[in-house]
JSON list of C-alpha atoms and ligand atoms in Angstrom, two decimals:
[
{"chain": "A", "resi": 1, "resn": "MET", "atom": "CA", "xyz": [22.09, 23.81, -13.17]},
{"chain": "A", "resi": 2, "resn": "THR", "atom": "CA", "xyz": [19.02, 21.61, -13.61]},
{"chain": "A", "resi": 3, "resn": "ARG", "atom": "CA", "xyz": [15.70, 23.48, -13.52]},
{"chain": "A", "resi": 4, "resn": "THR", "atom": "CA", "xyz": [13.49, 20.45, -12.79]},
{"chain": "A", "resi": 5, "resn": "ILE", "atom": "CA", "xyz": [11.46, 19.83, -9.63]},
{"chain": "A", "resi": 6, "resn": "TYR", "atom": "CA", "xyz": [10.72, 16.17, -8.94]},
{"chain": "A", "resi": 7, "resn": "ILE", "atom": "CA", "xyz": [7.27, 15.65, -7.41]},
{"chain": "A", "resi": 8, "resn": "LEU", "atom": "CA", "xyz": [7.27, 12.12, -6.01]},
{"chain": "A", "resi": 9, "resn": "ASN", "atom": "CA", "xyz": [4.14, 10.35, -4.81]},
{"chain": "A", "resi": 10, "resn": "GLY", "atom": "CA", "xyz": [3.77, 7.13, -2.88]},
{"chain": "A", "resi": 11, "resn": "PRO", "atom": "CA", "xyz": [1.31, 4.25, -2.75]},
{"chain": "A", "resi": 12, "resn": "ASN", "atom": "CA", "xyz": [-2.34, 4.53, -3.66]},
{"chain": "A", "resi": 13, "resn": "LEU", "atom": "CA", "xyz": [-1.99, 8.10, -4.91]},
{"chain": "A", "resi": 14, "resn": "ASN", "atom": "CA", "xyz": [-2.53, 6.82, -8.47]},
{"chain": "A", "resi": 15, "resn": "LEU", "atom": "CA", "xyz": [-6.16, 6.49, -7.32]},
{"chain": "A", "resi": 16, "resn": "LEU", "atom": "CA", "xyz": [-6.39, 10.13, -6.21]},
{"chain": "A", "resi": 17, "resn": "GLY", "atom": "CA", "xyz": [-9.83, 11.47, -7.19]},
{"chain": "A", "resi": 18, "resn": "LYS", "atom": "CA", "xyz": [-11.44, 8.04, -6.73]},
{"chain": "A", "resi": 19, "resn": "ARG", "atom": "CA", "xyz": [-9.92, 6.93, -3.42]},
{"chain": "A", "resi": 20, "resn": "GLN", "atom": "CA", "xyz": [-11.74, 8.06, -0.24]},
{"chain": "A", "resi": 21, "resn": "PRO", "atom": "CA", "xyz": [-12.80, 11.38, -1.85]},
{"chain": "A", "resi": 22, "resn": "GLU", "atom": "CA", "xyz": [-14.25, 12.55, 1.48]},
{"chain": "A", "resi": 23, "resn": "ILE", "atom": "CA", "xyz": [-10.65, 12.64, 2.78]},
{"chain": "A", "resi": 24, "resn": "TYR", "atom": "CA", "xyz": [-8.52, 13.21, -0.32]},
{"chain": "A", "resi": 25, "resn": "GLY", "atom": "CA", "xyz": [-10.91, 15.13, -2.62]},
{"chain": "A", "resi": 26, "resn": "THR", "atom": "CA", "xyz": [-11.98, 14.53, -6.21]},
{"chain": "A", "resi": 27, "resn": "ASP", "atom": "CA", "xyz": [-9.00, 16.10, -8.00]},
{"chain": "A", "resi": 28, "resn": "THR", "atom": "CA", "xyz": [-6.50, 13.77, -9.60]},
{"chain": "A", "resi": 29, "resn": "LEU", "atom": "CA", "xyz": [-2.71, 13.65, -9.46]},
{"chain": "A", "resi": 30, "resn": "GLU", "atom": "CA", "xyz": [-2.72, 15.04, -13.01]},
{"chain": "A", "resi": 31, "resn": "ASP", "atom": "CA", "xyz": [-4.70, 18.07, -11.69]},
{"chain": "A", "resi": 32, "resn": "ALA", "atom": "CA", "xyz": [-1.98, 18.52, -9.04]},
{"chain": "A", "resi": 33, "resn": "ALA", "atom": "CA", "xyz": [0.68, 18.32, -11.76]},
{"chain": "A", "resi": 34, "resn": "SER", "atom": "CA", "xyz": [-0.97, 21.06, -13.86]},
{"chain": "A", "resi": 35, "resn": "ARG", "atom": "CA", "xyz": [-1.21, 23.37, -10.83]},
{"chain": "A", "resi": 36, "resn": "CYS", "atom": "CA", "xyz": [2.49, 22.84, -10.09]},
{"chain": "A", "resi": 37, "resn": "ARG", "atom": "CA", "xyz": [3.42, 23.29, -13.74]},
{"chain": "A", "resi": 38, "resn": "GLU", "atom": "CA", "xyz": [1.68, 26.69, -13.82]},
{"chain": "A", "resi": 39, "resn": "VAL", "atom": "CA", "xyz": [3.61, 27.92, -10.77]},
{"chain": "A", "resi": 40, "resn": "ALA", "atom": "CA", "xyz": [6.96, 26.44, -11.85]},
{"chain": "A", "resi": 41, "resn": "GLU", "atom": "CA", "xyz": [6.87, 27.52, -15.49]},
{"chain": "A", "resi": 42, "resn": "SER", "atom": "CA", "xyz": [6.26, 31.16, -14.57]},
{"chain": "A", "resi": 43, "resn": "SER", "atom": "CA", "xyz": [9.67, 30.99, -12.86]},
{"chain": "A", "resi": 44, "resn": "GLY", "atom": "CA", "xyz": [11.43, 29.09, -15.63]},
{"chain": "A", "resi": 45, "resn": "LEU", "atom": "CA", "xyz": [11.30, 25.72, -13.85]},
{"chain": "A", "resi": 46, "resn": "ASN", "atom": "CA", "xyz": [9.89, 22.36, -15.01]},
{"chain": "A", "resi": 47, "resn": "VAL", "atom": "CA", "xyz": [8.07, 19.74, -13.00]},
{"chain": "A", "resi": 48, "resn": "ASP", "atom": "CA", "xyz": [8.36, 15.98, -13.33]},
{"chain": "A", "resi": 49, "resn": "LEU", "atom": "CA", "xyz": [5.55, 14.30, -11.34]},
{"chain": "A", "resi": 50, "resn": "ARG", "atom": "CA", "xyz": [5.81, 10.57, -10.68]},
{"chain": "A", "resi": 51, "resn": "GLN", "atom": "CA", "xyz": [3.91, 8.01, -8.60]},
{"chain": "A", "resi": 52, "resn": "SER", "atom": "CA", "xyz": [4.84, 4.55, -7.43]},
{"chain": "A", "resi": 53, "resn": "ASN", "atom": "CA", "xyz": [3.32, 1.94, -5.16]},
{"chain": "A", "resi": 54, "resn": "HIS", "atom": "CA", "xyz": [6.85, 0.58, -4.47]},
{"chain": "A", "resi": 55, "resn": "GLU", "atom": "CA", "xyz": [9.20, 1.92, -1.80]},
{"chain": "A", "resi": 56, "resn": "GLY", "atom": "CA", "xyz": [12.41, 0.95, -3.65]},
{"chain": "A", "resi": 57, "resn": "GLN", "atom": "CA", "xyz": [11.25, 2.77, -6.78]},
{"chain": "A", "resi": 58, "resn": "ILE", "atom": "CA", "xyz": [10.83, 5.96, -4.76]},
{"chain": "A", "resi": 59, "resn": "VAL", "atom": "CA", "xyz": [14.33, 5.49, -3.26]},
{"chain": "A", "resi": 60, "resn": "ASP", "atom": "CA", "xyz": [15.73, 5.05, -6.82]},
{"chain": "A", "resi": 61, "resn": "TRP", "atom": "CA", "xyz": [13.99, 8.23, -8.02]},
{"chain": "A", "resi": 62, "resn": "ILE", "atom": "CA", "xyz": [15.46, 10.19, -5.09]},
{"chain": "A", "resi": 63, "resn": "HIS", "atom": "CA", "xyz": [18.94, 8.91, -6.07]},
{"chain": "A", "resi": 64, "resn": "GLU", "atom": "CA", "xyz": [18.26, 9.97, -9.67]},
{"chain": "A", "resi": 65, "resn": "ALA", "atom": "CA", "xyz": [17.19, 13.41, -8.38]},
{"chain": "A", "resi": 66, "resn": "ARG", "atom": "CA", "xyz": [20.74, 13.91, -7.01]},
{"chain": "A", "resi": 67, "resn": "GLN", "atom": "CA", "xyz": [21.88, 14.53, -10.60]},
{"chain": "A", "resi": 68, "resn": "LYS", "atom": "CA", "xyz": [18.68, 15.54, -12.34]},
{"chain": "A", "resi": 69, "resn": "ALA", "atom": "CA", "xyz": [16.55, 17.65, -9.98]},
{"chain": "A", "resi": 70, "resn": "ALA", "atom": "CA", "xyz": [16.94, 21.03, -8.30]},
{"chain": "A", "resi": 71, "resn": "ALA", "atom": "CA", "xyz": [14.35, 20.23, -5.62]},
{"chain": "A", "resi": 72, "resn": "ILE", "atom": "CA", "xyz": [12.03, 17.45, -4.44]},
{"chain": "A", "resi": 73, "resn": "ILE", "atom": "CA", "xyz": [8.40, 17.73, -3.43]},
{"chain": "A", "resi": 74, "resn": "ILE", "atom": "CA", "xyz": [7.31, 14.44, -1.90]},
{"chain": "A", "resi": 75, "resn": "ASN", "atom": "CA", "xyz": [4.08, 12.91, -0.67]},
{"chain": "A", "resi": 76, "resn": "PRO", "atom": "CA", "xyz": [5.30, 9.50, 0.47]},
{"chain": "A", "resi": 77, "resn": "ALA", "atom": "CA", "xyz": [1.69, 8.54, 1.42]},
{"chain": "A", "resi": 78, "resn": "ALA", "atom": "CA", "xyz": [1.71, 5.59, 3.86]},
{"chain": "A", "resi": 79, "resn": "TYR", "atom": "CA", "xyz": [5.54, 5.33, 3.62]},
{"chain": "A", "resi": 80, "resn": "THR", "atom": "CA", "xyz": [5.62, 8.69, 5.45]},
{"chain": "A", "resi": 81, "resn": "HIS", "atom": "CA", "xyz": [4.94, 6.77, 8.64]},
{"chain": "A", "resi": 82, "resn": "THR", "atom": "CA", "xyz": [7.16, 3.75, 8.05]},
{"chain": "A", "resi": 83, "resn": "SER", "atom": "CA", "xyz": [10.07, 4.40, 5.71]},
{"chain": "A", "resi": 84, "resn": "ILE", "atom": "CA", "xyz": [13.55, 5.02, 7.08]},
{"chain": "A", "resi": 85, "resn": "ALA", "atom": "CA", "xyz": [14.78, 4.03, 3.59]},
{"chain": "A", "resi": 86, "resn": "ILE", "atom": "CA", "xyz": [13.05, 7.02, 2.00]},
{"chain": "A", "resi": 87, "resn": "LEU", "atom": "CA", "xyz": [14.32, 9.30, 4.80]},
{"chain": "A", "resi": 88, "resn": "ASP", "atom": "CA", "xyz": [17.90, 8.05, 4.30]},
{"chain": "A", "resi": 89, "resn": "ALA", "atom": "CA", "xyz": [17.63, 8.58, 0.53]},
{"chain": "A", "resi": 90, "resn": "LEU", "atom": "CA", "xyz": [16.42, 12.15, 1.10]},
{"chain": "A", "resi": 91, "resn": "PHE", "atom": "CA", "xyz": [19.45, 12.78, 3.32]},
{"chain": "A", "resi": 92, "resn": "THR", "atom": "CA", "xyz": [21.63, 12.14, 0.23]},
{"chain": "A", "resi": 93, "resn": "PHE", "atom": "CA", "xyz": [19.89, 14.94, -1.69]},
{"chain": "A", "resi": 94, "resn": "ASP", "atom": "CA", "xyz": [21.31, 18.47, -1.31]},
{"chain": "A", "resi": 95, "resn": "GLY", "atom": "CA", "xyz": [18.49, 20.68, -2.65]},
{"chain": "A", "resi": 96, "resn": "PRO", "atom": "CA", "xyz": [15.22, 21.81, -1.06]},
{"chain": "A", "resi": 97, "resn": "VAL", "atom": "CA", "xyz": [12.77, 19.09, 0.02]},
{"chain": "A", "resi": 98, "resn": "VAL", "atom": "CA", "xyz": [9.11, 19.88, 0.74]},
{"chain": "A", "resi": 99, "resn": "GLU", "atom": "CA", "xyz": [6.80, 17.24, 2.22]},
{"chain": "A", "resi": 100, "resn": "VAL", "atom": "CA", "xyz": [3.14, 17.39, 1.21]},
{"chain": "A", "resi": 101, "resn": "HIS", "atom": "CA", "xyz": [0.04, 15.64, 2.54]},
{"chain": "A", "resi": 102, "resn": "LEU", "atom": "CA", "xyz": [-3.40, 16.19, 1.09]},
{"chain": "A", "resi": 103, "resn": "SER", "atom": "CA", "xyz": [-5.06, 15.56, 4.44]},
{"chain": "A", "resi": 104, "resn": "ASN", "atom": "CA", "xyz": [-4.08, 17.02, 7.80]},
{"chain": "A", "resi": 105, "resn": "ILE", "atom": "CA", "xyz": [-2.30, 13.94, 9.16]},
{"chain": "A", "resi": 106, "resn": "HIS", "atom": "CA", "xyz": [-2.32, 15.43, 12.68]},
{"chain": "A", "resi": 107, "resn": "LYS", "atom": "CA", "xyz": [-6.13, 15.49, 12.78]},
{"chain": "A", "resi": 108, "resn": "ARG", "atom": "CA", "xyz": [-6.31, 11.79, 11.86]},
{"chain": "A", "resi": 109, "resn": "GLU", "atom": "CA", "xyz": [-5.41, 8.45, 13.49]},
{"chain": "A", "resi": 110, "resn": "ALA", "atom": "CA", "xyz": [-2.44, 8.53, 15.90]},
{"chain": "A", "resi": 111, "resn": "PHE", "atom": "CA", "xyz": [-0.36, 6.27, 13.60]},
{"chain": "A", "resi": 112, "resn": "ARG", "atom": "CA", "xyz": [-0.38, 9.06, 10.97]},
{"chain": "A", "resi": 113, "resn": "HIS", "atom": "CA", "xyz": [0.97, 11.72, 13.34]},
{"chain": "A", "resi": 114, "resn": "HIS", "atom": "CA", "xyz": [4.62, 10.73, 13.01]},
{"chain": "A", "resi": 115, "resn": "SER", "atom": "CA", "xyz": [6.49, 11.34, 9.77]},
{"chain": "A", "resi": 116, "resn": "TYR", "atom": "CA", "xyz": [10.01, 9.96, 9.20]},
{"chain": "A", "resi": 117, "resn": "VAL", "atom": "CA", "xyz": [10.39, 12.25, 6.19]},
{"chain": "A", "resi": 118, "resn": "SER", "atom": "CA", "xyz": [9.84, 15.42, 8.26]},
{"chain": "A", "resi": 119, "resn": "ALA", "atom": "CA", "xyz": [13.32, 14.88, 9.77]},
{"chain": "A", "resi": 120, "resn": "ARG", "atom": "CA", "xyz": [14.73, 15.97, 6.37]},
{"chain": "A", "resi": 121, "resn": "ALA", "atom": "CA", "xyz": [11.97, 18.18, 4.95]},
{"chain": "A", "resi": 122, "resn": "ASP", "atom": "CA", "xyz": [12.64, 21.93, 4.77]},
{"chain": "A", "resi": 123, "resn": "ALA", "atom": "CA", "xyz": [8.87, 22.52, 4.92]},
{"chain": "A", "resi": 124, "resn": "VAL", "atom": "CA", "xyz": [5.75, 20.43, 5.52]},
{"chain": "A", "resi": 125, "resn": "ILE", "atom": "CA", "xyz": [2.32, 21.22, 4.08]},
{"chain": "A", "resi": 126, "resn": "ALA", "atom": "CA", "xyz": [-0.68, 19.20, 5.25]},
{"chain": "A", "resi": 127, "resn": "GLY", "atom": "CA", "xyz": [-4.43, 19.56, 4.94]},
{"chain": "A", "resi": 128, "resn": "CYS", "atom": "CA", "xyz": [-4.60, 21.80, 1.86]},
{"chain": "A", "resi": 129, "resn": "GLY", "atom": "CA", "xyz": [-5.69, 19.14, -0.64]},
{"chain": "A", "resi": 130, "resn": "ILE", "atom": "CA", "xyz": [-4.07, 19.38, -4.07]},
{"chain": "A", "resi": 131, "resn": "GLU", "atom": "CA", "xyz": [-3.51, 23.09, -3.48]},
{"chain": "A", "resi": 132, "resn": "GLY", "atom": "CA", "xyz": [-0.74, 21.91, -1.12]},
{"chain": "A", "resi": 133, "resn": "TYR", "atom": "CA", "xyz": [1.27, 20.82, -4.18]},
{"chain": "A", "resi": 134, "resn": "ALA", "atom": "CA", "xyz": [1.04, 24.31, -5.70]},
{"chain": "A", "resi": 135, "resn": "LEU", "atom": "CA", "xyz": [1.99, 25.87, -2.35]},
{"chain": "A", "resi": 136, "resn": "ALA", "atom": "CA", "xyz": [4.97, 23.51, -2.12]},
{"chain": "A", "resi": 137, "resn": "THR", "atom": "CA", "xyz": [6.05, 24.50, -5.64]},
{"chain": "A", "resi": 138, "resn": "ARG", "atom": "CA", "xyz": [5.83, 28.17, -4.69]},
{"chain": "A", "resi": 139, "resn": "ARG", "atom": "CA", "xyz": [8.04, 27.51, -1.65]},
{"chain": "A", "resi": 140, "resn": "VAL", "atom": "CA", "xyz": [10.57, 25.58, -3.73]},
{"chain": "A", "resi": 141, "resn": "VAL", "atom": "CA", "xyz": [10.72, 28.43, -6.25]},
{"chain": "A", "resi": 142, "resn": "SER", "atom": "CA", "xyz": [11.52, 30.91, -3.48]},
{"chain": "A", "resi": 143, "resn": "LEU", "atom": "CA", "xyz": [14.09, 28.61, -1.83]},
{"chain": "A", "resi": 144, "resn": "LEU", "atom": "CA", "xyz": [15.83, 28.09, -5.19]},
{"chain": "A", "resi": 145, "resn": "ALA", "atom": "CA", "xyz": [15.82, 31.85, -5.85]},
{"chain": "A", "resi": 146, "resn": "LYS", "atom": "CA", "xyz": [17.63, 32.39, -2.50]},
{"chain": "A", "resi": 147, "resn": "ALA", "atom": "CA", "xyz": [20.17, 29.56, -3.13]},
{"chain": "B", "resi": 1, "resn": "DQA", "atom": "C1", "xyz": [-1.36, 11.07, 2.86]},
{"chain": "B", "resi": 1, "resn": "DQA", "atom": "C2", "xyz": [-1.59, 10.74, 4.35]},
{"chain": "B", "resi": 1, "resn": "DQA", "atom": "C3", "xyz": [-1.07, 9.35, 4.67]},
{"chain": "B", "resi": 1, "resn": "DQA", "atom": "O1", "xyz": [-1.31, 9.06, 6.05]},
{"chain": "B", "resi": 1, "resn": "DQA", "atom": "C4", "xyz": [-1.81, 8.31, 3.86]},
{"chain": "B", "resi": 1, "resn": "DQA", "atom": "O2", "xyz": [-1.28, 7.02, 4.09]},
{"chain": "B", "resi": 1, "resn": "DQA", "atom": "C5", "xyz": [-1.82, 8.62, 2.40]},
{"chain": "B", "resi": 1, "resn": "DQA", "atom": "C6", "xyz": [-1.94, 10.01, 1.95]},
{"chain": "B", "resi": 1, "resn": "DQA", "atom": "C7", "xyz": [-1.99, 12.41, 2.47]},
{"chain": "B", "resi": 1, "resn": "DQA", "atom": "O3", "xyz": [-1.64, 12.91, 1.40]},
{"chain": "B", "resi": 1, "resn": "DQA", "atom": "O4", "xyz": [-2.84, 12.94, 3.19]},
{"chain": "B", "resi": 1, "resn": "DQA", "atom": "O5", "xyz": [-1.82, 7.72, 1.56]},
{"chain": "B", "resi": 1, "resn": "DQA", "atom": "O6", "xyz": [0.05, 11.16, 2.65]}
]
């Protein structure tokens, strides 16, 4: 069985650390990746963190995960609130799916309160900054241990 966790990130998250730091913090996506790596490697798992500004690319990576990943952690960014295509792709994936948001989307504008992806996510973590990625990895590790 594959021991890789895909950590997929949507639009504008390449600018994490520089983009609206008062909301998203000053840590980068690479900092998030190292935190996840630490958690995953202690349980014999690998992480593969990716980011794209393109919806179709994220759909393609989810399809790839069907063969190559044991679990998916996903921050779809703005596509959270718009993308039935990403939701449908996640429905084709059998392993654990954890949705992460750096900010607490429920404390923000009303248009951020609804997530399409939550209809498939096994867990949702919001408002913990990049620590949310490490928490999501911990949850995936325990879900995979139970599977
Ligand atoms: C986000 C929240 C989304 O509403 C927003 O569009 C993002 C980032 C978060 O991590 O808090 O780009 O997913």
